[in-house]
JSON list of C-alpha atoms in Angstrom, two decimals:
[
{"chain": "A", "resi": 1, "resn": "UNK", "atom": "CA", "xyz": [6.38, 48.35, -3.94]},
{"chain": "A", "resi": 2, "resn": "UNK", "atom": "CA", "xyz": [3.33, 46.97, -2.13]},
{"chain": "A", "resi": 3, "resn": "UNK", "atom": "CA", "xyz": [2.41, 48.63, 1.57]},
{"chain": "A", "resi": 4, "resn": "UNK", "atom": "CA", "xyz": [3.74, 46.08, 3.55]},
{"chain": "A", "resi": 5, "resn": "UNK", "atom": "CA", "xyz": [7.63, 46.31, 1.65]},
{"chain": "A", "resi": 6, "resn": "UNK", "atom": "CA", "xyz": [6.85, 50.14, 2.20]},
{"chain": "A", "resi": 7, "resn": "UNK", "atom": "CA", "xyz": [6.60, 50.01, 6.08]},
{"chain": "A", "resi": 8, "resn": "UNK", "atom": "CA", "xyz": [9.34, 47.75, 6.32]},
{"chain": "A", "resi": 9, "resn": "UNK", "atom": "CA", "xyz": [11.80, 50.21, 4.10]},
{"chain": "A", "resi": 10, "resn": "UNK", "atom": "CA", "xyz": [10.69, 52.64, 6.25]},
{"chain": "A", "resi": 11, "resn": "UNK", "atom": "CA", "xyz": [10.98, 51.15, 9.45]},
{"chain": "A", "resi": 12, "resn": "UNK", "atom": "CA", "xyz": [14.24, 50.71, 8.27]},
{"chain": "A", "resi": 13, "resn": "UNK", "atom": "CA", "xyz": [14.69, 54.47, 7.13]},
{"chain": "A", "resi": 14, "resn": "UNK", "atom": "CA", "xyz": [13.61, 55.73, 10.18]},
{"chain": "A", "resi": 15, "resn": "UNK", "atom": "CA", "xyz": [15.85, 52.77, 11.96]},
{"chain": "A", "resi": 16, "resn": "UNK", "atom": "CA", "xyz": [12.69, 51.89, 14.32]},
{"chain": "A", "resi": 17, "resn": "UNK", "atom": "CA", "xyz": [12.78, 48.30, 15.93]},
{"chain": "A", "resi": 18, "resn": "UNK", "atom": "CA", "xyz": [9.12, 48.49, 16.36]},
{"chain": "A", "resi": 19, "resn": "UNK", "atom": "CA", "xyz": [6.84, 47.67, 12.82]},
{"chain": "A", "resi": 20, "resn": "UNK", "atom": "CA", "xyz": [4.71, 50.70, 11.60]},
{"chain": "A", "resi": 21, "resn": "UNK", "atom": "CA", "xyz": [1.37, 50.59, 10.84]},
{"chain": "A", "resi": 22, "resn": "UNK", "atom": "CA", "xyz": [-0.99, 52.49, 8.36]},
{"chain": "A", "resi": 23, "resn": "UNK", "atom": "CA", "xyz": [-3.06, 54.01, 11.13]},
{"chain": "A", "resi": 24, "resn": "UNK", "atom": "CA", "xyz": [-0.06, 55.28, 12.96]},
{"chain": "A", "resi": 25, "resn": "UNK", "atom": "CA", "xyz": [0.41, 58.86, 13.91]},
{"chain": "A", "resi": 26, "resn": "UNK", "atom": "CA", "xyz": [3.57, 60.41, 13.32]},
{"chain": "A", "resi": 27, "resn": "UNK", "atom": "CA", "xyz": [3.86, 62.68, 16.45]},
{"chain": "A", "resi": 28, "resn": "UNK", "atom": "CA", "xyz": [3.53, 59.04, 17.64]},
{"chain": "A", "resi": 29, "resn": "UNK", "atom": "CA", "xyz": [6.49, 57.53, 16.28]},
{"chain": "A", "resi": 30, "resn": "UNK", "atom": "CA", "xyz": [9.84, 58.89, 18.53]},
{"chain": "A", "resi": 31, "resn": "UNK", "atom": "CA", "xyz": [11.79, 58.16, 15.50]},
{"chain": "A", "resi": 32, "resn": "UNK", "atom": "CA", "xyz": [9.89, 60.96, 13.11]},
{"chain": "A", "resi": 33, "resn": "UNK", "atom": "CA", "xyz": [12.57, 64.01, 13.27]},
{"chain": "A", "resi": 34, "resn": "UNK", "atom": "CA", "xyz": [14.02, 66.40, 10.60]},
{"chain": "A", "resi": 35, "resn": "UNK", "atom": "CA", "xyz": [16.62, 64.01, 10.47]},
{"chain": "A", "resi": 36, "resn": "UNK", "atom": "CA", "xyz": [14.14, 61.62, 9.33]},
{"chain": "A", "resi": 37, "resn": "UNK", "atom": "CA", "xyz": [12.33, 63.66, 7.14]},
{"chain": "A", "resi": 38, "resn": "UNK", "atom": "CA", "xyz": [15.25, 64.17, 5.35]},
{"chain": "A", "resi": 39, "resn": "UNK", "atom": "CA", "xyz": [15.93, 60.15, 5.06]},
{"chain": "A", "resi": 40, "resn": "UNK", "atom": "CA", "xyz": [12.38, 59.58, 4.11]},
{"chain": "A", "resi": 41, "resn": "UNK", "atom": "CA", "xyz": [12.80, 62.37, 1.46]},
{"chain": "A", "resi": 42, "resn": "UNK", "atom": "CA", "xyz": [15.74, 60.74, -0.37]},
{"chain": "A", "resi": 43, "resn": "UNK", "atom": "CA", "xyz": [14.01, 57.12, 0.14]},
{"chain": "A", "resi": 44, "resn": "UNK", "atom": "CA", "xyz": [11.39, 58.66, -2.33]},
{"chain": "A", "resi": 45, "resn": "UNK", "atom": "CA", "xyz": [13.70, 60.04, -4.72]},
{"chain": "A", "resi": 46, "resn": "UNK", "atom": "CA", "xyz": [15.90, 56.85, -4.73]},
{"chain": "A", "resi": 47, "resn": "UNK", "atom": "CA", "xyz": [13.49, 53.93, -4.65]},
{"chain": "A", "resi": 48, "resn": "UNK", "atom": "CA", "xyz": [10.06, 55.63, -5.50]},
{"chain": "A", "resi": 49, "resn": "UNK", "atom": "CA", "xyz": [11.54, 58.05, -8.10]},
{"chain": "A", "resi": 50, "resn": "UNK", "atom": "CA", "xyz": [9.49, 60.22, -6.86]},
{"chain": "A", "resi": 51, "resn": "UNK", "atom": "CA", "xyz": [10.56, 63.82, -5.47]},
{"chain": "A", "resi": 52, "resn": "UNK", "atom": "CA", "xyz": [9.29, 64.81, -2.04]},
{"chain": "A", "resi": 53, "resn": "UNK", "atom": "CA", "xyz": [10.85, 67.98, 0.02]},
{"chain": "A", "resi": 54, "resn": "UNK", "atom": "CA", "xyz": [11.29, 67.42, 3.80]},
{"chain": "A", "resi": 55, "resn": "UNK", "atom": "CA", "xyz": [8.95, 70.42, 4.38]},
{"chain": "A", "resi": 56, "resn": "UNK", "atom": "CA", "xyz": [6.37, 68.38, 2.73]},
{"chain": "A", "resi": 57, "resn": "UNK", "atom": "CA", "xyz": [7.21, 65.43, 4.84]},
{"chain": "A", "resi": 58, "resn": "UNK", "atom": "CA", "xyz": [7.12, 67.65, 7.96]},
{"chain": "A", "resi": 59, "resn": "UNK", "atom": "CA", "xyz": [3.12, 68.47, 7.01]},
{"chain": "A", "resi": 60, "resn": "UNK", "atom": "CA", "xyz": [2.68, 64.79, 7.15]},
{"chain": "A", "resi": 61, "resn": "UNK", "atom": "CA", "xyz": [0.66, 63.50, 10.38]},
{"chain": "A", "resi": 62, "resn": "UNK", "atom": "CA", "xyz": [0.58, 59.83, 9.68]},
{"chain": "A", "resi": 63, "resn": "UNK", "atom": "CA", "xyz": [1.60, 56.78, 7.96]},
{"chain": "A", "resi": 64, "resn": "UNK", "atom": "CA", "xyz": [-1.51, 56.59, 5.46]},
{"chain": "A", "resi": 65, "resn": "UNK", "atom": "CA", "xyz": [-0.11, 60.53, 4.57]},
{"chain": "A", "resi": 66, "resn": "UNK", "atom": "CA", "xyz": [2.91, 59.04, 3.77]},
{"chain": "A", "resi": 67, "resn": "UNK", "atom": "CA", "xyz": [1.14, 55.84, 1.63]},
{"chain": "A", "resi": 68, "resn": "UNK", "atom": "CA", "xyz": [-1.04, 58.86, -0.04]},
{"chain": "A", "resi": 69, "resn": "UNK", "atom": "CA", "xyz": [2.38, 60.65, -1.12]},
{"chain": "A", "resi": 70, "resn": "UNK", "atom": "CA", "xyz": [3.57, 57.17, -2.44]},
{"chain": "A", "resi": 71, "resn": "UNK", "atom": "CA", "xyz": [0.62, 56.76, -4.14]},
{"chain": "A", "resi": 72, "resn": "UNK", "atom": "CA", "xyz": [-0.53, 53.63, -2.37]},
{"chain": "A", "resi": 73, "resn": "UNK", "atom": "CA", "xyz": [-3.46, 55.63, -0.90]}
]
């Protein structure tokens, strides 16, 4: 998956109606809960097949963190 298809599955994920950006910060986006942690965590296992806890997600403090976990960094 290329960045942009990866900030549109998970402005979908996180059910935002505004786009996200790489330079976002989470605390930024009002969306960014546990609940969405836990969303974003089984979005990586079932699309990325790759396995990411929510507590890793919670140390996460912005969009390029997330891209880095994707490995699209």
């Amino acid at each position: 998956m290329e960045i942009d298809q990866l900030l549109s599955a998970w402005q979908d994920v996180l059910q935002r109606d505004e786009p996200l950006a790489v330079d976002m910060n989470l605390a930024d986006v009002e969306e960014w809960d546990s609940l969405a942690q836990v969303g974003m965590a089984a979005f990586f296992e079932r699309k990325l097949g790759i396995h990411v806890s929510s507590e890793t997600l919670a140390q996460c403090k912005s969009v390029q963190d997330l891209l880095s976990l994707a490995g699209k960094a």
